[in-house]
Coordinates of C-alpha atoms in Angstrom, one line a residue:
Chain S
M1 CA -96.7 229.7 -178.5
A2 CA -95.6 229.7 -174.8
L3 CA -92.5 231.7 -175.6
R4 CA -94.5 234.2 -177.8
S5 CA -96.9 234.9 -174.9
R6 CA -94.3 235.0 -172.1
S7 CA -91.5 236.8 -174.0
P8 CA -92.9 238.7 -177.0
E9 CA -89.5 240.4 -177.7
T10 CA -87.7 237.1 -178.3
H11 CA -86.9 236.5 -182.0
I12 CA -88.2 233.0 -182.8
T13 CA -87.0 230.9 -185.8
I14 CA -88.7 227.7 -186.7
W15 CA -87.3 224.8 -188.7
G16 CA -89.7 222.2 -189.9
R17 CA -90.5 219.9 -192.9
N18 CA -94.3 219.5 -192.8
A19 CA -95.6 222.3 -195.1
T20 CA -99.1 222.2 -193.6
Q21 CA -97.8 222.7 -190.1
L22 CA -95.4 225.4 -191.2
Q23 CA -98.3 227.2 -193.0
E24 CA -100.3 227.2 -189.8
I25 CA -97.4 228.6 -187.8
R26 CA -97.0 231.3 -190.4
Q27 CA -100.7 232.2 -190.4
R28 CA -100.8 232.4 -186.6
K29 CA -97.6 234.5 -186.5
L30 CA -96.0 232.1 -184.0
A31 CA -92.5 232.6 -185.5
D32 CA -90.5 235.5 -186.9
D33 CA -88.6 233.3 -189.4
I34 CA -89.5 229.9 -190.8
H35 CA -86.9 227.7 -192.6
T36 CA -86.9 224.3 -194.1
D37 CA -83.1 224.2 -194.1
A38 CA -81.9 223.5 -190.5
A39 CA -78.4 224.9 -191.2
V40 CA -79.9 228.2 -192.2
A41 CA -82.3 228.2 -189.3
V42 CA -79.6 228.0 -186.7
A43 CA -77.1 230.3 -188.3
E44 CA -77.9 233.3 -186.1
S45 CA -79.4 231.6 -183.1
D46 CA -78.4 232.0 -179.4
F47 CA -80.5 229.1 -178.2
V48 CA -81.5 226.1 -180.1
I49 CA -84.1 223.4 -179.1
L50 CA -84.2 220.1 -181.0
C51 CA -87.7 218.7 -181.0
T52 CA -87.7 215.7 -183.3
P53 CA -87.9 211.9 -182.8
V54 CA -84.9 211.0 -180.7
E55 CA -83.4 208.7 -183.4
V56 CA -82.8 211.5 -185.9
M57 CA -81.3 214.0 -183.5
G58 CA -77.7 212.8 -184.1
E59 CA -78.0 213.4 -187.8
L60 CA -79.7 216.8 -187.2
A61 CA -76.9 217.8 -184.9
S62 CA -74.3 216.9 -187.6
V63 CA -76.2 219.1 -190.1
I64 CA -76.4 222.2 -187.8
S65 CA -73.1 221.9 -186.0
P66 CA -70.9 223.7 -188.6
H67 CA -73.4 226.5 -188.8
L68 CA -74.0 227.2 -185.1
P69 CA -72.7 230.5 -183.7
V70 CA -69.8 229.7 -181.3
K71 CA -71.8 230.8 -178.2
A72 CA -75.1 229.1 -179.1
V73 CA -76.5 226.7 -176.5
V74 CA -78.3 223.6 -177.8
T75 CA -80.8 221.6 -175.8
D76 CA -83.5 219.0 -176.8
A77 CA -86.9 217.8 -175.8
G78 CA -86.4 214.1 -176.2
S79 CA -87.9 211.5 -173.8
I80 CA -84.6 209.6 -173.4
K81 CA -81.3 211.0 -172.4
V82 CA -78.4 208.4 -172.3
S83 CA -78.4 207.7 -176.1
V84 CA -79.2 211.3 -177.0
T85 CA -76.3 212.5 -174.8
E86 CA -74.0 209.9 -176.2
G87 CA -74.9 210.9 -179.7
L88 CA -74.9 214.7 -179.4
V89 CA -72.1 215.6 -177.0
P90 CA -69.4 214.4 -179.4
V91 CA -70.9 216.6 -182.1
L92 CA -72.0 219.6 -180.2
G93 CA -69.6 219.6 -177.2
R94 CA -69.9 221.5 -174.0
R95 CA -72.7 223.8 -175.1
F96 CA -75.2 221.0 -175.4
V97 CA -77.5 220.3 -172.4
G98 CA -79.9 217.3 -172.6
G99 CA -83.5 218.3 -171.6
H100 CA -86.8 216.6 -171.1
P101 CA -89.9 218.8 -170.5
M102 CA -92.4 216.3 -169.1
A103 CA -95.5 217.8 -170.8
G104 CA -97.6 217.0 -173.8
S105 CA -100.1 214.2 -174.4
E106 CA -100.9 211.5 -176.9
R107 CA -101.8 214.2 -179.4
S108 CA -99.2 215.9 -181.7
G109 CA -98.9 218.7 -184.2
I110 CA -99.8 222.4 -184.0
A111 CA -103.4 221.5 -183.4
A112 CA -102.4 220.1 -180.0
A113 CA -100.2 223.1 -179.0
R114 CA -101.1 225.2 -176.0
A115 CA -99.4 228.3 -174.6
D116 CA -99.7 226.9 -171.0
L117 CA -98.5 223.4 -171.8
F118 CA -95.3 223.8 -169.7
A119 CA -96.9 225.6 -166.7
G120 CA -96.0 223.6 -163.7
A121 CA -94.5 220.8 -165.7
P122 CA -91.4 219.0 -164.5
C123 CA -88.5 220.0 -166.8
I124 CA -85.5 217.7 -166.4
L125 CA -82.0 218.8 -167.5
T126 CA -79.2 216.2 -167.7
P127 CA -75.9 217.9 -167.9
I128 CA -72.7 215.8 -167.7
E129 CA -69.3 216.6 -166.2
T130 CA -68.1 218.4 -169.4
T131 CA -71.2 220.5 -169.9
D132 CA -70.7 224.2 -169.7
P133 CA -72.4 225.5 -166.5
D134 CA -73.5 228.6 -168.4
A135 CA -75.3 226.4 -170.9
V136 CA -77.2 224.7 -168.0
R137 CA -78.2 228.1 -166.6
Q138 CA -79.5 229.2 -170.0
A139 CA -81.5 226.0 -170.5
A140 CA -82.9 226.2 -166.9
A141 CA -83.8 229.9 -167.5
F142 CA -85.6 229.0 -170.7
W143 CA -87.9 226.3 -169.2
T144 CA -88.4 228.4 -166.1
L145 CA -89.6 231.3 -168.3
L146 CA -92.2 228.9 -169.8
G147 CA -93.4 227.9 -166.3
G148 CA -91.5 224.6 -165.9
R149 CA -90.1 223.3 -162.7
I150 CA -86.4 222.4 -163.2
T151 CA -84.9 219.1 -161.9
L152 CA -81.2 218.2 -162.6
L153 CA -80.5 214.5 -163.1
S154 CA -77.7 212.5 -164.7
P155 CA -78.7 211.0 -168.1
E156 CA -78.6 207.5 -166.4
E157 CA -80.8 208.5 -163.5
H158 CA -83.2 210.2 -166.0
D159 CA -83.6 207.1 -168.1
R160 CA -84.1 204.8 -165.1
I161 CA -86.7 207.0 -163.5
V162 CA -88.6 207.9 -166.7
A163 CA -88.6 204.2 -167.8
R164 CA -90.9 203.6 -164.8
L165 CA -92.8 206.9 -164.6
S166 CA -93.5 207.4 -168.2
H167 CA -92.3 204.6 -170.6
L168 CA -93.8 201.8 -168.5
P169 CA -97.2 203.4 -168.3
H170 CA -97.1 203.9 -172.0
A171 CA -96.1 200.2 -172.5
L172 CA -98.9 199.1 -170.2
A173 CA -101.4 201.1 -172.1
F174 CA -100.3 199.6 -175.5
A175 CA -100.4 196.1 -173.9
L176 CA -103.7 196.5 -172.2
V177 CA -105.4 197.6 -175.4
N178 CA -103.9 194.7 -177.4
L179 CA -104.9 192.2 -174.6
V180 CA -108.6 193.5 -174.8
A181 CA -108.6 193.5 -178.6
E182 CA -107.3 190.0 -178.7
T183 CA -109.2 188.3 -175.9
L184 CA -112.7 190.0 -176.0
P185 CA -115.4 190.2 -178.6
D186 CA -115.4 193.4 -180.5
G187 CA -118.7 194.6 -178.9
A188 CA -116.9 194.7 -175.5
K189 CA -115.4 198.1 -176.4
L190 CA -118.9 199.6 -175.9
L191 CA -118.5 198.7 -172.2
A192 CA -115.2 200.5 -171.7
G193 CA -115.5 202.7 -168.7
G194 CA -113.3 205.3 -167.1
S195 CA -110.6 203.0 -165.7
F196 CA -109.9 201.5 -169.1
R197 CA -110.1 204.8 -170.9
D198 CA -107.7 206.5 -168.5
A199 CA -105.3 203.6 -168.3
T200 CA -105.1 203.5 -172.2
R201 CA -105.3 207.2 -173.1
V202 CA -101.7 207.2 -174.2
A203 CA -102.1 204.1 -176.3
A204 CA -103.3 206.6 -179.0
S205 CA -99.8 208.1 -179.1
D206 CA -97.9 208.2 -182.4
P207 CA -96.5 204.6 -182.8
A208 CA -93.4 205.7 -184.8
L209 CA -92.4 208.3 -182.2
W210 CA -92.9 205.9 -179.3
T211 CA -91.1 203.0 -181.0
G212 CA -88.1 205.3 -181.0
I213 CA -88.5 206.2 -177.4
L214 CA -89.1 202.7 -176.1
T215 CA -86.4 201.1 -178.1
G216 CA -84.0 203.9 -177.2
N217 CA -84.5 203.2 -173.5
R218 CA -84.6 199.4 -174.1
T219 CA -82.4 198.3 -171.2
E220 CA -84.2 200.2 -168.4
L221 CA -87.6 199.6 -169.9
A222 CA -87.1 195.9 -170.3
A223 CA -86.0 195.7 -166.7
A224 CA -89.2 197.7 -165.7
L225 CA -91.4 195.4 -167.8
R226 CA -89.9 192.3 -166.1
E227 CA -90.4 193.9 -162.6
M228 CA -94.0 194.6 -163.6
S229 CA -94.5 191.1 -165.0
R230 CA -93.3 189.6 -161.7
L231 CA -95.6 191.8 -159.6
L232 CA -98.6 190.8 -161.8
K233 CA -97.8 187.1 -161.5
S234 CA -97.5 187.4 -157.7
M235 CA -100.9 189.1 -157.6
A236 CA -102.3 186.1 -159.7
V237 CA -100.7 183.7 -157.2
A238 CA -102.1 185.6 -154.2
L239 CA -105.6 185.5 -155.8
G240 CA -105.2 181.8 -156.6
E241 CA -104.1 180.9 -153.1
E242 CA -106.9 183.0 -151.7
R243 CA -104.8 185.4 -149.6
P244 CA -107.1 188.4 -149.4
D245 CA -105.0 190.0 -146.7
D246 CA -102.0 190.2 -149.0
I247 CA -104.2 191.7 -151.7
F248 CA -105.5 194.2 -149.2
D249 CA -102.0 195.2 -148.1
F250 CA -100.9 195.6 -151.7
L251 CA -103.9 197.9 -152.5
K252 CA -103.5 199.9 -149.3
R253 CA -99.9 200.6 -149.9
A254 CA -100.7 201.7 -153.5
K255 CA -103.5 204.1 -152.2
I256 CA -101.2 205.7 -149.6
Y257 CA -98.5 206.4 -152.2
R258 CA -101.0 207.5 -154.9
D259 CA -102.7 209.9 -152.5
S260 CA -99.2 211.4 -151.6
L261 CA -98.5 212.6 -155.2
P262 CA -98.3 216.4 -155.4
L263 CA -101.5 217.8 -156.9
P264 CA -101.3 218.6 -160.6
L265 CA -102.1 222.1 -161.7
P266 CA -105.7 222.6 -162.7
D267 CA -106.3 221.5 -166.3
D268 CA -102.9 219.9 -166.6
P269 CA -103.1 218.0 -169.9
S270 CA -99.7 216.4 -169.8
Chain J
M1 CA -129.7 212.1 -156.6
A2 CA -130.1 211.0 -160.2
L3 CA -133.5 209.4 -159.4
R4 CA -134.7 212.5 -157.5
S5 CA -134.0 214.8 -160.5
R6 CA -135.4 212.4 -163.2
S7 CA -138.4 211.1 -161.3
P8 CA -139.3 213.4 -158.4
E9 CA -142.6 211.5 -157.8
T10 CA -140.8 208.3 -156.9
H11 CA -140.7 207.5 -153.2
I12 CA -137.1 206.9 -152.2
T13 CA -136.1 204.9 -149.1
I14 CA -132.5 204.7 -148.0
W15 CA -130.8 202.1 -145.8
G16 CA -127.3 202.9 -144.5
R17 CA -125.1 202.6 -141.5
N18 CA -122.8 205.6 -141.6
A19 CA -124.5 208.3 -139.5
T20 CA -122.5 211.1 -141.2
Q21 CA -123.5 210.1 -144.7
L22 CA -127.2 209.5 -143.6
Q23 CA -127.2 213.0 -142.0
E24 CA -126.0 214.5 -145.2
I25 CA -128.7 212.6 -147.2
R26 CA -131.3 213.9 -144.8
Q27 CA -130.2 217.5 -145.0
R28 CA -130.1 217.5 -148.8
K29 CA -133.6 215.8 -148.9
L30 CA -132.3 213.1 -151.2
A31 CA -134.6 210.5 -149.6
D32 CA -138.2 210.3 -148.3
D33 CA -137.4 207.8 -145.6
I34 CA -134.1 206.8 -144.0
H35 CA -133.6 203.6 -142.1
T36 CA -130.7 201.9 -140.4
D37 CA -132.6 198.5 -140.3
A38 CA -132.6 197.0 -143.7
A39 CA -135.6 194.7 -143.0
V40 CA -137.7 197.8 -142.2
A41 CA -136.3 199.7 -145.2
V42 CA -137.5 197.2 -147.8
A43 CA -140.9 196.3 -146.2
E44 CA -142.9 198.5 -148.6
S45 CA -140.5 198.7 -151.5
D46 CA -141.3 197.8 -155.2
F47 CA -137.7 198.0 -156.3
V48 CA -134.6 197.4 -154.2
I49 CA -131.0 198.1 -155.2
L50 CA -128.2 196.6 -153.1
C51 CA -125.2 198.9 -153.1
T52 CA -122.7 197.4 -150.7
P53 CA -119.3 195.6 -151.0
V54 CA -120.0 192.4 -152.9
E55 CA -118.9 190.1 -150.1
V56 CA -121.7 191.3 -147.7
M57 CA -124.6 191.1 -150.2
G58 CA -125.4 187.5 -149.4
E59 CA -125.9 188.3 -145.7
L60 CA -127.9 191.4 -146.5
A61 CA -130.2 189.4 -148.9
S62 CA -130.9 186.9 -146.1
V63 CA -131.8 189.8 -143.8
I64 CA -134.2 191.5 -146.2
S65 CA -135.7 188.4 -147.9
P66 CA -138.4 187.6 -145.3
H67 CA -139.6 191.2 -145.3
L68 CA -139.7 191.9 -149.1
P69 CA -143.1 192.4 -150.7
V70 CA -143.9 189.4 -152.9
K71 CA -143.7 191.4 -156.1
A72 CA -140.6 193.4 -155.2
V73 CA -137.7 193.3 -157.7
V74 CA -134.2 193.3 -156.3
T75 CA -131.0 194.2 -158.3
D76 CA -127.5 195.2 -157.2
A77 CA -124.7 197.4 -158.3
G78 CA -121.8 195.1 -157.6
S79 CA -118.7 194.9 -159.9
I80 CA -118.8 191.0 -160.1
K81 CA -121.7 188.9 -161.1
V82 CA -121.0 185.1 -160.9
S83 CA -120.5 185.0 -157.1
V84 CA -123.2 187.5 -156.5
T85 CA -125.7 185.6 -158.6
E86 CA -124.7 182.3 -157.0
G87 CA -125.1 183.9 -153.5
L88 CA -128.4 185.8 -154.1
V89 CA -130.5 183.7 -156.4
P90 CA -131.0 180.9 -153.8
V91 CA -132.2 183.5 -151.3
L92 CA -134.1 186.0 -153.5
G93 CA -135.3 183.7 -156.3
R94 CA -136.7 184.8 -159.8
R95 CA -137.2 188.4 -158.8
F96 CA -133.5 189.1 -158.5
V97 CA -131.5 190.5 -161.5
G98 CA -127.8 191.0 -161.2
G99 CA -126.7 194.5 -162.3
H100 CA -123.5 196.5 -162.8
P101 CA -123.8 200.2 -163.7
M102 CA -120.3 200.9 -165.0
A103 CA -120.0 204.4 -163.6
G104 CA -118.3 205.9 -160.6
S105 CA -114.7 206.7 -159.9
E106 CA -112.0 206.1 -157.3
R107 CA -114.0 208.4 -155.0
S108 CA -116.7 207.3 -152.7
G109 CA -119.4 208.6 -150.3
I110 CA -122.1 211.2 -150.7
A111 CA -119.4 213.9 -151.5
A112 CA -118.6 212.1 -154.8
A113 CA -122.3 211.7 -155.8
R114 CA -123.5 213.4 -159.0
A115 CA -127.0 213.5 -160.5
D116 CA -125.6 212.8 -164.0
L117 CA -123.3 209.9 -162.9
F118 CA -125.2 207.4 -165.0
A119 CA -125.8 209.5 -168.1
G120 CA -124.4 207.5 -171.0
A121 CA -122.8 204.9 -168.7
P122 CA -122.9 201.2 -169.7
C123 CA -125.3 199.4 -167.4
I124 CA -125.0 195.6 -167.6
L125 CA -127.8 193.3 -166.4
T126 CA -127.0 189.6 -166.0
P127 CA -130.3 187.6 -165.8
I128 CA -130.1 183.8 -165.8
E129 CA -132.5 181.2 -167.2
T130 CA -134.7 181.3 -164.1
T131 CA -134.9 185.1 -163.8
D132 CA -138.4 186.6 -164.2
P133 CA -138.4 188.6 -167.5
D134 CA -140.6 191.2 -165.9
A135 CA -137.9 191.8 -163.3
V136 CA -135.4 192.3 -166.1
R137 CA -137.7 194.8 -167.8
Q138 CA -138.0 196.8 -164.5
A139 CA -134.3 196.8 -163.9
A140 CA -133.6 197.9 -167.5
A141 CA -136.3 200.6 -167.2
F142 CA -134.7 201.9 -164.0
W143 CA -131.2 202.3 -165.3
T144 CA -132.6 203.7 -168.6
L145 CA -134.5 206.3 -166.6
L146 CA -131.2 207.4 -165.1
G147 CA -129.5 207.7 -168.5
G148 CA -127.7 204.3 -168.7
R149 CA -127.2 202.2 -171.8
I150 CA -128.4 198.6 -171.1
T151 CA -126.4 195.5 -172.1
L152 CA -127.5 192.0 -171.3
L153 CA -124.8 189.4 -170.5
S154 CA -124.6 186.1 -168.7
P155 CA -122.8 186.4 -165.3
E156 CA -119.9 184.5 -166.7
E157 CA -119.6 186.7 -169.8
H158 CA -119.8 189.7 -167.5
D159 CA -117.0 188.6 -165.2
R160 CA -114.8 187.6 -168.1
I161 CA -115.2 190.9 -169.9
V162 CA -115.0 193.1 -166.8
A163 CA -111.9 191.3 -165.5
R164 CA -110.1 192.7 -168.6
L165 CA -111.9 196.1 -169.0
S166 CA -112.0 197.1 -165.4
H167 CA -110.4 194.8 -162.8
L168 CA -107.2 194.4 -164.8
P169 CA -106.8 198.2 -165.3
H170 CA -107.3 198.6 -161.5
A171 CA -104.8 195.8 -160.8
L172 CA -102.3 197.5 -163.1
A173 CA -102.8 200.8 -161.4
F174 CA -102.1 199.3 -158.0
A175 CA -99.0 197.4 -159.3
L176 CA -97.6 200.4 -161.2
V177 CA -97.8 202.6 -158.1
N178 CA -96.1 199.9 -155.9
L179 CA -93.4 199.3 -158.5
V180 CA -92.6 203.0 -158.6
A181 CA -92.7 203.3 -154.8
E182 CA -90.4 200.4 -154.3
T183 CA -87.8 201.0 -157.1
L184 CA -87.5 204.8 -157.3
P185 CA -86.2 207.4 -154.8
D186 CA -89.1 209.2 -153.0
G187 CA -88.4 212.5 -154.8
A188 CA -89.3 210.8 -158.1
K189 CA -92.9 211.4 -157.4
L190 CA -92.4 215.1 -158.2
L191 CA -91.7 214.1 -161.7
A192 CA -94.9 212.2 -162.2
G193 CA -96.6 213.4 -165.4
G194 CA -99.9 212.8 -167.1
S195 CA -99.3 209.3 -168.3
F196 CA -98.4 208.1 -164.7
R197 CA -101.3 210.0 -163.2
D198 CA -103.9 208.8 -165.6
A199 CA -102.6 205.2 -165.5
T200 CA -102.8 205.2 -161.6
R201 CA -105.8 207.3 -160.9
V202 CA -107.9 204.3 -159.7
A203 CA -105.1 203.2 -157.4
A204 CA -106.6 205.7 -155.0
S205 CA -109.8 203.6 -154.8
D206 CA -110.9 202.1 -151.5
P207 CA -108.6 199.1 -150.8
A208 CA -111.3 197.1 -148.8
L209 CA -113.9 197.5 -151.5
W210 CA -111.5 196.5 -154.2
T211 CA -110.0 193.6 -152.3
G212 CA -113.6 192.2 -152.3
I213 CA -114.0 192.8 -156.0
L214 CA -110.6 191.4 -157.1
T215 CA -110.8 188.3 -154.9
G216 CA -114.4 187.8 -155.9
N217 CA -113.4 187.6 -159.6
R218 CA -110.2 185.7 -158.8
T219 CA -110.3 183.1 -161.5
E220 CA -110.9 185.5 -164.5
L221 CA -108.6 188.2 -163.0
A222 CA -105.7 185.8 -162.4
A223 CA -106.0 184.6 -166.0
A224 CA -106.0 188.2 -167.2
L225 CA -103.0 189.0 -165.0
R226 CA -101.1 186.0 -166.5
E227 CA -102.0 187.1 -170.1
M228 CA -100.8 190.6 -169.3
S229 CA -97.6 189.3 -167.7
R230 CA -96.9 187.3 -170.9
L231 CA -97.4 190.3 -173.1
L232 CA -95.1 192.4 -171.0
K233 CA -92.4 189.8 -171.1
S234 CA -92.6 189.4 -174.8
M235 CA -92.2 193.2 -175.1
A236 CA -89.1 193.0 -173.0
V237 CA -87.8 190.2 -175.2
A238 CA -88.5 192.2 -178.4
L239 CA -86.7 195.2 -176.9
G240 CA -83.7 193.0 -175.8
E241 CA -83.5 191.4 -179.3
E242 CA -83.7 194.8 -180.9
R243 CA -86.8 194.1 -183.0
P244 CA -88.2 197.6 -183.5
D245 CA -90.5 196.5 -186.3
D246 CA -92.3 194.2 -183.8
I247 CA -92.6 197.0 -181.3
F248 CA -93.9 199.3 -184.0
D249 CA -96.6 196.8 -185.1
F250 CA -97.6 196.3 -181.4
L251 CA -98.0 200.0 -180.9
K252 CA -99.8 200.6 -184.2
R253 CA -102.3 197.9 -183.5
A254 CA -103.0 199.4 -180.0
K255 CA -103.5 202.9 -181.5
I256 CA -106.0 201.6 -184.1
Y257 CA -108.1 199.9 -181.5
R258 CA -107.8 202.7 -179.0
D259 CA -108.9 205.3 -181.6
S260 CA -111.9 203.1 -182.4
L261 CA -113.4 203.3 -178.9
P262 CA -116.7 205.1 -179.0
L263 CA -116.3 208.7 -177.6
P264 CA -117.2 209.1 -174.0
L265 CA -119.9 211.7 -173.1
P266 CA -118.5 215.1 -172.3
D267 CA -117.4 215.3 -168.7
D268 CA -117.7 211.5 -168.2
P269 CA -116.1 210.9 -164.8
S270 CA -116.5 207.1 -164.7

């Protein structure tokens, strides 16, 4: 949808498996070709974006690899990069560039699509030493065309940062919801105000998709969960020992950092 | 502002100490009288609402108590109720009803005021055995007039529920921001997407106000922090032991509960 509106001359081929979603794409003329065979879909493509759960990307790469034009660049939109890079580079070689457009929400499917989803969104690319610089340029140009802001990171840096900026907030949302569900009477949900709603918005995300992401980044995420667990316990201790000055310092530091975040674009849904 | 628009005939007296805020209230004609002496402000009042940090309410109650008309009802808008009730009932007696309108945001001051702030908001009242039923009726009528939905709880039930539905989300927001600030390079903040922003919105709240709330509910909040710490550690263990089915079940349960929350009113800022 974003590509259609920003580059109407680009020929867009869609591969998918869900007949309802494909029908909707067809009716709204969002693609020039629609295929259910990935090998056929990529056969004449210059630029291919894999948008599937991360755990099936390796298999998909093996399916398309023999049919890709020699010069085709392949990138992906997966939320983890070490395992994706390890899985895809041996299959796709120097023309693969790992990517992670940090946009989207807890919703999925064509009903949640928006042409301005990537406007102002951070788009991370994770080339490695062997990646073709021309492939990186093409991937950067693609996301820039859609309005994204490019950042280059190694796959390891990406997974370490995203574990704390995205996967941990998701894990906290899932855990906070389950804590409330298990410890409070059911009627308590009528009292849920803005802080609980915002903190748990992403707990409504697709559980299968997120199981793949969280387990795919298990080492960094487990470390982040332990760091968080320690911080929460030290807050509990400071409360128990009645050290309000330490609580105040903790809150003050958080406010200063939170207030220093760059402003999101108006209406940023990501 | 809400009372002005829904009941223009009500005589409104404001007590405050911040000259800038009072000047703004005066200019916008949001009150009929403005006083900086609380004893004077309450002298002819039928219904008094204490809206200050919780830790100063006891002192304020002592100041106004000798000057209150005999039949005046007093309520408050504090985020904790056990300590407020213990502090205020001995001073104000049967005509005091603890209250907690669950509205508002991380912003404060007259600039953040909205006439529709309480529309659809849960408003909790926490009468105890000795509270005058007529005082409860008046407090309920007041918040209902402003659009709130009344729930009656004991002070203990309130503090237990709110520790998990509001104070814990705030504590998580403060801790998540500090974790990111301490463990990631400063440039990482440019990559903060929607999940981090939403999860940490309330970390921008007033640190002094929230130190009073968190320490005032220390016992319940410390318990909630320890429950959360345990959940996070068990997630870390499930990731480390590569038990994706357990992760999936955890995420699935969270989604079902989160999807079952009643819808907020459109444009609910609380």
